[in-house]
CSV table of C-alpha atoms and ligand atoms in Angstrom, one decimal:
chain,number,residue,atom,x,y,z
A,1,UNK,CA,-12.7,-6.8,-4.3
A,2,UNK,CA,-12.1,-10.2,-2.7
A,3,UNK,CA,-8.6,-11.6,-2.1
A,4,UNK,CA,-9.7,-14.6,-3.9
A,5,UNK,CA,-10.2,-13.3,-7.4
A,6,UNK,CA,-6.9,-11.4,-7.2
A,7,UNK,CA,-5.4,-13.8,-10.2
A,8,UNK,CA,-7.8,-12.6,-12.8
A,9,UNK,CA,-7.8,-8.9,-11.6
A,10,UNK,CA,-3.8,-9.3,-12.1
A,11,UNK,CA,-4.6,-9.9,-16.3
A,12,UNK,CA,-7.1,-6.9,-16.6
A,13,UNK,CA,-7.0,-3.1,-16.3
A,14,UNK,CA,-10.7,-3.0,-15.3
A,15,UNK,CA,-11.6,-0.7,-12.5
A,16,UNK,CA,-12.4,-2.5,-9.1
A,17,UNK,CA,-14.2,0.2,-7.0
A,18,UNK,CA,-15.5,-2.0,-4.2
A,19,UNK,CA,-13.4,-2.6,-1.0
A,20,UNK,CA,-11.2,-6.0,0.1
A,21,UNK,CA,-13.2,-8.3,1.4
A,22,UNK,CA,-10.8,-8.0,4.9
A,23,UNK,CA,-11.7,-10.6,7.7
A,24,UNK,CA,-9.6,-11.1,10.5
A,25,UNK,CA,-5.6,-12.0,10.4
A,26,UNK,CA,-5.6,-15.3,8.8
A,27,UNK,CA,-2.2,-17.5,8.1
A,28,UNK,CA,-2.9,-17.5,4.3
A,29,UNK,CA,-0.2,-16.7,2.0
A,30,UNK,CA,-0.2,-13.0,0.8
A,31,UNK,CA,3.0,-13.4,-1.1
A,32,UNK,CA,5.3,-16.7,-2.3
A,33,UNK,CA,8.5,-16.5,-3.8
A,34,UNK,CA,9.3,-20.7,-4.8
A,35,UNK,CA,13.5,-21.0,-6.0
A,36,UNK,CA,13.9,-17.5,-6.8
A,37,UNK,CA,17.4,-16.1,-8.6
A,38,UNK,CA,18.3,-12.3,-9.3
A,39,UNK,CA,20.7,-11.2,-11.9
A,40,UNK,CA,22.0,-7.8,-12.6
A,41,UNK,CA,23.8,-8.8,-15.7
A,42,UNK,CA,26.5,-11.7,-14.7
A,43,UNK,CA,26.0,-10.4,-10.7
A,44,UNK,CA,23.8,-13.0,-8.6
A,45,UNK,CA,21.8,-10.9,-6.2
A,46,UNK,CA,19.4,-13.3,-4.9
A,47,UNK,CA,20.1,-16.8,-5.0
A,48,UNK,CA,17.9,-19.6,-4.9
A,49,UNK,CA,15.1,-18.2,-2.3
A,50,UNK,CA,11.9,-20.0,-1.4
A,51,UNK,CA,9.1,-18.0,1.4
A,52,UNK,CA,5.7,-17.7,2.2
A,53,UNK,CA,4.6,-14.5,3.1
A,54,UNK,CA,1.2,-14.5,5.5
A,55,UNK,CA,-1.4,-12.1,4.5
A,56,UNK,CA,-2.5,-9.3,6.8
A,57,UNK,CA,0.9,-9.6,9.2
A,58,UNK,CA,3.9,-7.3,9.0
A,59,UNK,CA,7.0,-9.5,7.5
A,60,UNK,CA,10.4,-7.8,7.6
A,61,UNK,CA,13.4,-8.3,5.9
A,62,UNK,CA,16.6,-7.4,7.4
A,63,UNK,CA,20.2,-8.2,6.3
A,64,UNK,CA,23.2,-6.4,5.6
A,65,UNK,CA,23.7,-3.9,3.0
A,66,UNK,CA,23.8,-5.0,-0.4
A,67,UNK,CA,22.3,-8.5,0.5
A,68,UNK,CA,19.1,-8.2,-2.1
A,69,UNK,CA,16.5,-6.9,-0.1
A,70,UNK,CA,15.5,-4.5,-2.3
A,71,UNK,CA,16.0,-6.6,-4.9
A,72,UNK,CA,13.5,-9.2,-3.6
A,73,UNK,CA,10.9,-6.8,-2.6
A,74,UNK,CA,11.1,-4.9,-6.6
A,75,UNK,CA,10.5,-8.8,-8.0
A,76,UNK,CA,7.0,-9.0,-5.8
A,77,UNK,CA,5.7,-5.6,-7.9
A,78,UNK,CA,7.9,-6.0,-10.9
A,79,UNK,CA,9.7,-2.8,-10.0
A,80,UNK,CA,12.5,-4.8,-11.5
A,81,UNK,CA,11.6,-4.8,-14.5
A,82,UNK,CA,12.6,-1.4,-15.1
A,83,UNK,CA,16.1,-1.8,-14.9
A,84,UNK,CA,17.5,-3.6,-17.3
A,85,UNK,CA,20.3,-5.5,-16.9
A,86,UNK,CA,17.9,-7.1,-14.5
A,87,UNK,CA,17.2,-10.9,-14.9
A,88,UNK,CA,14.9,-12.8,-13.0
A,89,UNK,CA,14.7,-16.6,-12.7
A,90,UNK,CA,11.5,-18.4,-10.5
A,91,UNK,CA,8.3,-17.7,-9.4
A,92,UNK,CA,7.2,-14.8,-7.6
A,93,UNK,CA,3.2,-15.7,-6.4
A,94,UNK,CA,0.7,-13.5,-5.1
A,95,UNK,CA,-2.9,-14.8,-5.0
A,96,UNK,CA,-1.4,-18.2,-6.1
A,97,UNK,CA,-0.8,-16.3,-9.8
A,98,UNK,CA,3.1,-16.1,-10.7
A,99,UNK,CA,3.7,-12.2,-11.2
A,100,UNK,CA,5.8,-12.7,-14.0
A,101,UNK,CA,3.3,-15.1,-16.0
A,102,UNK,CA,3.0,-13.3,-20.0
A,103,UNK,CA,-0.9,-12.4,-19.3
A,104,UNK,CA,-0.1,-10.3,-16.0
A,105,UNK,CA,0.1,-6.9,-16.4
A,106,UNK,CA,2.9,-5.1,-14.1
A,107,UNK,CA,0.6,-2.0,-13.5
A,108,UNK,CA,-2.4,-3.9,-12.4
A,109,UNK,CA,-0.4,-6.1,-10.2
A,110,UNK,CA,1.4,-2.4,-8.6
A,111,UNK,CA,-2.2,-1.4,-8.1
A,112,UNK,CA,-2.4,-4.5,-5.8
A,113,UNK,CA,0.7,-4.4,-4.6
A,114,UNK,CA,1.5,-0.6,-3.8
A,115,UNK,CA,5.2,0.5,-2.5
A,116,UNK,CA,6.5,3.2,-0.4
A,117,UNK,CA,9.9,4.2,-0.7
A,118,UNK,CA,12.6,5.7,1.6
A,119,UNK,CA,13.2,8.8,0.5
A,120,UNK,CA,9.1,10.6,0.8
A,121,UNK,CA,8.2,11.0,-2.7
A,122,UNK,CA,4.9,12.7,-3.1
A,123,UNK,CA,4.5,14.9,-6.2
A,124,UNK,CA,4.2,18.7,-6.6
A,125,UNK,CA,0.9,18.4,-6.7
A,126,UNK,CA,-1.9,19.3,-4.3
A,127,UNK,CA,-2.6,16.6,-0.9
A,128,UNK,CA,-5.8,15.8,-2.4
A,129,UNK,CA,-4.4,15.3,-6.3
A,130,UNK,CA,-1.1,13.2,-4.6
A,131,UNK,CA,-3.8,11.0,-3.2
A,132,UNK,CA,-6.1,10.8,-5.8
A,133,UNK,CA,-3.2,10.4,-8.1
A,134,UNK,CA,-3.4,6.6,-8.8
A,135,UNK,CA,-7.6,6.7,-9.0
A,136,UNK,CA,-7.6,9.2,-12.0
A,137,UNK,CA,-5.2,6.8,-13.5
A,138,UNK,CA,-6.6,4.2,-12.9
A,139,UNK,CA,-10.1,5.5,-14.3
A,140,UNK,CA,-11.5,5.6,-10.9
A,141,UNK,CA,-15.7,6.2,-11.2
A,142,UNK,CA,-16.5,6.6,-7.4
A,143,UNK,CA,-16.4,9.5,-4.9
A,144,UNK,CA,-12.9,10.5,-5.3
A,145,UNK,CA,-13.1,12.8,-2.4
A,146,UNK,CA,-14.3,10.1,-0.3
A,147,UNK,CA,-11.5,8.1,-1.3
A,148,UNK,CA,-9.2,10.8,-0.7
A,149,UNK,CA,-10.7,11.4,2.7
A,150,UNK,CA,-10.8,7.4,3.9
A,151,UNK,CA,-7.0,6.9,2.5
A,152,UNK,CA,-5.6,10.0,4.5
A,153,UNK,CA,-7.9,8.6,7.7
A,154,UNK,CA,-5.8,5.3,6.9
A,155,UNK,CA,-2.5,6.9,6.7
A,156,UNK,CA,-3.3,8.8,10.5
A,157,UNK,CA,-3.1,12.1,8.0
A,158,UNK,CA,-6.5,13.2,7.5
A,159,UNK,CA,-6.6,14.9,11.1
A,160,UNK,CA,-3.6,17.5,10.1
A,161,UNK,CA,-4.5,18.0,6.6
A,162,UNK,CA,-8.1,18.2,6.2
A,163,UNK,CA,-8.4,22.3,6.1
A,164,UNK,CA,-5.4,21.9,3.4
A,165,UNK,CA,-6.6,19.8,1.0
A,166,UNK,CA,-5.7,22.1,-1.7
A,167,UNK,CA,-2.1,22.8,-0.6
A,168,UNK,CA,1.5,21.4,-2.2
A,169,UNK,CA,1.8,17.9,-0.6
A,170,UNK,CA,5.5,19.8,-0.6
A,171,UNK,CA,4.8,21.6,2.1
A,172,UNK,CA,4.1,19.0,4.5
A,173,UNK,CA,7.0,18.0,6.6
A,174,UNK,CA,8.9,14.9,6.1
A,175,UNK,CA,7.3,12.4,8.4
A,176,UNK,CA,4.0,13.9,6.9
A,177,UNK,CA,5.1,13.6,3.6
A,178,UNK,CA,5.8,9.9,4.3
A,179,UNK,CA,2.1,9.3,5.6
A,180,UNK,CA,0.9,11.4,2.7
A,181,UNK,CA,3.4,8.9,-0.1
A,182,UNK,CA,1.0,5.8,2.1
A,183,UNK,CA,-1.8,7.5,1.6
A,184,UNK,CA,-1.4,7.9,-1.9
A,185,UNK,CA,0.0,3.9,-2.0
A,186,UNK,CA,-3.7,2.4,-0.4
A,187,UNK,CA,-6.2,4.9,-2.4
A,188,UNK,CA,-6.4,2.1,-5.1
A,189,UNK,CA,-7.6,-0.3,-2.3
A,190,UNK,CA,-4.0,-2.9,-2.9
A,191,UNK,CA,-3.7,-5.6,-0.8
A,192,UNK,CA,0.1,-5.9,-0.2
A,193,UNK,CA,2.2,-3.0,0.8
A,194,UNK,CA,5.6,-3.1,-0.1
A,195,UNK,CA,8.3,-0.7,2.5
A,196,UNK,CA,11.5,0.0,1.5
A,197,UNK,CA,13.2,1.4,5.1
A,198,UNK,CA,10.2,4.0,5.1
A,199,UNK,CA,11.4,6.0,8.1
A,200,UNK,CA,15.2,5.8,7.4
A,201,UNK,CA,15.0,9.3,6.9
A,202,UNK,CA,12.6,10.7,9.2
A,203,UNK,CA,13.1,11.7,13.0
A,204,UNK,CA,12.4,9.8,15.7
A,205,UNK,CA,9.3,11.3,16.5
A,206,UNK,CA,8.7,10.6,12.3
A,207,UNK,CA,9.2,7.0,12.5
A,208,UNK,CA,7.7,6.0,15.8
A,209,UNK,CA,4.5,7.9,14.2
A,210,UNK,CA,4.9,5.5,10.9
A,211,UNK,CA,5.5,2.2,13.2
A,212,UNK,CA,1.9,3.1,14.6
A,213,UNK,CA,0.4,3.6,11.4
A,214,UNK,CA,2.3,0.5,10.3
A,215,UNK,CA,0.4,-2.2,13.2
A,216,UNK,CA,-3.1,-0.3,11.8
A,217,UNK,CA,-2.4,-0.8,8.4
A,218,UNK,CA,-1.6,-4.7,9.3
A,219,UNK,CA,-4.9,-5.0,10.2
A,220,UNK,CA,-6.2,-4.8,6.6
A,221,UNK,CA,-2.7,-5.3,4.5
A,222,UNK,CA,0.1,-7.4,4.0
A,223,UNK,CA,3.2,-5.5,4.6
A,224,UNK,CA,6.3,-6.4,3.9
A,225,UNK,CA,8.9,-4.4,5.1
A,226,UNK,CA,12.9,-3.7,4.3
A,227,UNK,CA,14.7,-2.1,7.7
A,228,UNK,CA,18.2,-1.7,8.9
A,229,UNK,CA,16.8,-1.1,12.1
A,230,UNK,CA,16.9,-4.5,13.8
A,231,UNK,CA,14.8,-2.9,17.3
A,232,UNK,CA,12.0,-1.6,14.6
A,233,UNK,CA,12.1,-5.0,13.0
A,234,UNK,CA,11.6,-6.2,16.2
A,235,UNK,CA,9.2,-4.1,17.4
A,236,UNK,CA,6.5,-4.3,14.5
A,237,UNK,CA,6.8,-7.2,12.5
A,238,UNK,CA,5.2,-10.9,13.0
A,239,UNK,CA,7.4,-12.6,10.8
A,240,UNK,CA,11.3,-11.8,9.5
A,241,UNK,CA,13.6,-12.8,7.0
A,242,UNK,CA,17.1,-12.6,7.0
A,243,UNK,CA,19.2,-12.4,4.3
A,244,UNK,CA,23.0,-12.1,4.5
A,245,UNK,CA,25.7,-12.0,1.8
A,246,UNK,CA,25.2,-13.0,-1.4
A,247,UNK,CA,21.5,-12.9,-1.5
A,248,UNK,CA,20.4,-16.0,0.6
A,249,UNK,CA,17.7,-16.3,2.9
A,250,UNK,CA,19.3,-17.6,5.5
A,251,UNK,CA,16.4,-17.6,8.3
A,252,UNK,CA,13.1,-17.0,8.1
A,253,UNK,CA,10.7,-17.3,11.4
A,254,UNK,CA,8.4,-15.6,14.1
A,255,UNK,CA,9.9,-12.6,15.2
A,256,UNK,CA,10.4,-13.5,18.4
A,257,UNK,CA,12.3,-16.6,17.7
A,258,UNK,CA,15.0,-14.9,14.8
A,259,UNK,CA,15.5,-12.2,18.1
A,260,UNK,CA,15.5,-14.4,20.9
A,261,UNK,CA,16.5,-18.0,19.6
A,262,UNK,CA,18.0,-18.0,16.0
A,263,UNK,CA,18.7,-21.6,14.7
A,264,UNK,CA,21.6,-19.9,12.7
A,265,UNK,CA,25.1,-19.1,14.3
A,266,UNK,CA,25.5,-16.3,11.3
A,267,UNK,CA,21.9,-15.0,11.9
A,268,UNK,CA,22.9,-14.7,16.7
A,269,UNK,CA,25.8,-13.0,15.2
A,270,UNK,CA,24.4,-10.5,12.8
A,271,UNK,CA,21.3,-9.1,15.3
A,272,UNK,CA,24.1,-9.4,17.5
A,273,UNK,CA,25.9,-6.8,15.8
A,274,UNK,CA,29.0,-8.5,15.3
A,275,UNK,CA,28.8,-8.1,11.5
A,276,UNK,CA,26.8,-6.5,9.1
B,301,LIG,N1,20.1,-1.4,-10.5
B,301,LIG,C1,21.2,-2.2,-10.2
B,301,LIG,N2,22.1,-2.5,-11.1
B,301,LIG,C2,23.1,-3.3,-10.8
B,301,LIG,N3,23.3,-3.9,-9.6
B,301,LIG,C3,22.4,-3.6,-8.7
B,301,LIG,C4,21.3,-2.8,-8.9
B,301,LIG,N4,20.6,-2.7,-7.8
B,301,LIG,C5,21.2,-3.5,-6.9
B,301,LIG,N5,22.3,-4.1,-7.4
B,301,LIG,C6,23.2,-5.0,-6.7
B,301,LIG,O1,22.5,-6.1,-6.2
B,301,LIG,C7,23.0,-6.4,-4.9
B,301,LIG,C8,21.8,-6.3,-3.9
B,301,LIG,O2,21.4,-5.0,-3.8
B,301,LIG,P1,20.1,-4.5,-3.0
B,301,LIG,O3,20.0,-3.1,-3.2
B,301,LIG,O4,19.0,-5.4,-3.4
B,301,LIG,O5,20.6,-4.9,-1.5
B,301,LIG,P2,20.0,-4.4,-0.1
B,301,LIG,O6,20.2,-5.5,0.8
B,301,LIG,O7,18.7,-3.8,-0.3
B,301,LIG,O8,21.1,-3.2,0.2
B,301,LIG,P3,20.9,-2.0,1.1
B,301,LIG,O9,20.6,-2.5,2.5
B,301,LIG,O10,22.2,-1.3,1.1
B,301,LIG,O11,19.8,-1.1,0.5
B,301,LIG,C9,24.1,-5.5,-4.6
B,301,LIG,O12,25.3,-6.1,-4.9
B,301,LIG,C10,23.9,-4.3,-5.5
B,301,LIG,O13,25.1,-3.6,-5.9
């Protein structure tokens, strides 16, 4: 699968068994979002945002609680569209294709696009049928054990699981479980990986081991990442957004410039800890 025909895979259900064509970090656009508005019902919870997301580079978005960054990163997938009262105004692009076109279908474009929530999630299922999970769906006609064995290799799992293949992904402990939920989100090969605070409820042993697995997984994936933790933001991402009240995007830069030299006095006060 080559990032360049992701537009037409986004209209089809057909089966792409090959692997992304992944060359070295470019400054492409993974992701655009051009004068995007949320609504739930008569609430604005994003208002009027416009970003360019780089392919292959961790972006994060940080903010305040309640501020729409969970909001913006369900419009990329269309997890939005689930919840009704839900309104959403502006283009969302990945691949140059706006996600919310008629002909795209919202579970090919999650199949490029996976997401791994907060809370581990894996099902009560075996390790090897939680990753295989999203193959069998998805009518997967290669070596699904192979698959199974590279994602767990790409989630830094396959090393403490591989004698357990056939055991409750249950029974794994939290941080595992975690790996096991990202695991189970790059088994259908996506290209963007959506994070929503992924180790907000792991130890700190937990989350140091998914910030590892996070600067790996950069290397082939876009990730795009929602934290409270400003030192995490700081310590794996290339790029981050900040949103504050009301749903704006108030900054967005290099890392190193938001932390060190923010153009914004609200953006110095918030990493400053002053509010928020
Ligand atoms: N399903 C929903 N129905 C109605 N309103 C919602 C829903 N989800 C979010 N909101 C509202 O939208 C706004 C943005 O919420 P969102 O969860 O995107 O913010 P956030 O920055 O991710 O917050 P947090 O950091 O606390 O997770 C909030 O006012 C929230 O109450």
């Amino acid at each position: 699968m080559s990032n360049t025909d992701t537009s037409d895979s986004l209209i089809t259900t057909d089966v792409e068994t090959g692997s992304n064509d992944r060359t070295a970090p470019s400054n492409r656009t993974a992701v655009a979002a051009r004068d995007l508005n949320v609504f739930y019902g008569d609430e604005q919870a994003i208002d009027d945002v416009s970003i360019e997301i780089p392919e292959k580079r961790v972006t994060a978005l940080i903010g305040p609680s309640g501020c729409g960054k969970s909001t913006f990163l369900r419009c990329i997938n269309r997890m939005n569209d689930m919840i009704d009262v839900c309104r959403v105004e502006g283009d969302v692009t990945f691949g140059g294709k706006n996600v919310y076109d008629a002909d795209v279908d919202p579970v090919a474009l999650r199949r490029k696009i996976g997401m791994v929530f907060q809370k581990p999630n894996p099902f009560p299922k075996s390790i090897r049928d939680n990753v295989a999970y999203g193959l069998k769906i998805q009518g997967f006609d290669g070596d699904v054990d192979a698959r199974v064995e590279e994602s767990l290799k790409g989630a830094a799992l396959w090393d403490e699981v591989k004698d357990q293949l056939d055991s409750s992904g249950l029974d794994l402990s939290g941080g595992q479980q975690q790996r096991l939920c990202i695991a189970r989100a790059i088994a259908p090969d996506p290209e963007v990986i959506l994070m929503d605070e992924p180790t907000s409820a792991l130890d700190p042993v937990a989350a140091s081991k998914i910030e590892d697995l996070i600067d790996d997984l950069a290397e082939e994936y876009t990730v795009i990442i929602v934290t409270h933790n400003m030192q995490q933001a700081a310590r794996i991402s290339d790029r981050t957004a900040v949103f504050l009240t009301g749903g704006q995007l108030v900054e967005y830069d290099d890392t190193t410039k938001i932390f060190e030299d923010p153009e914004e006095q609200r953006v110095e006060d918030y990493i400053t800890g002053k509010f928020g």
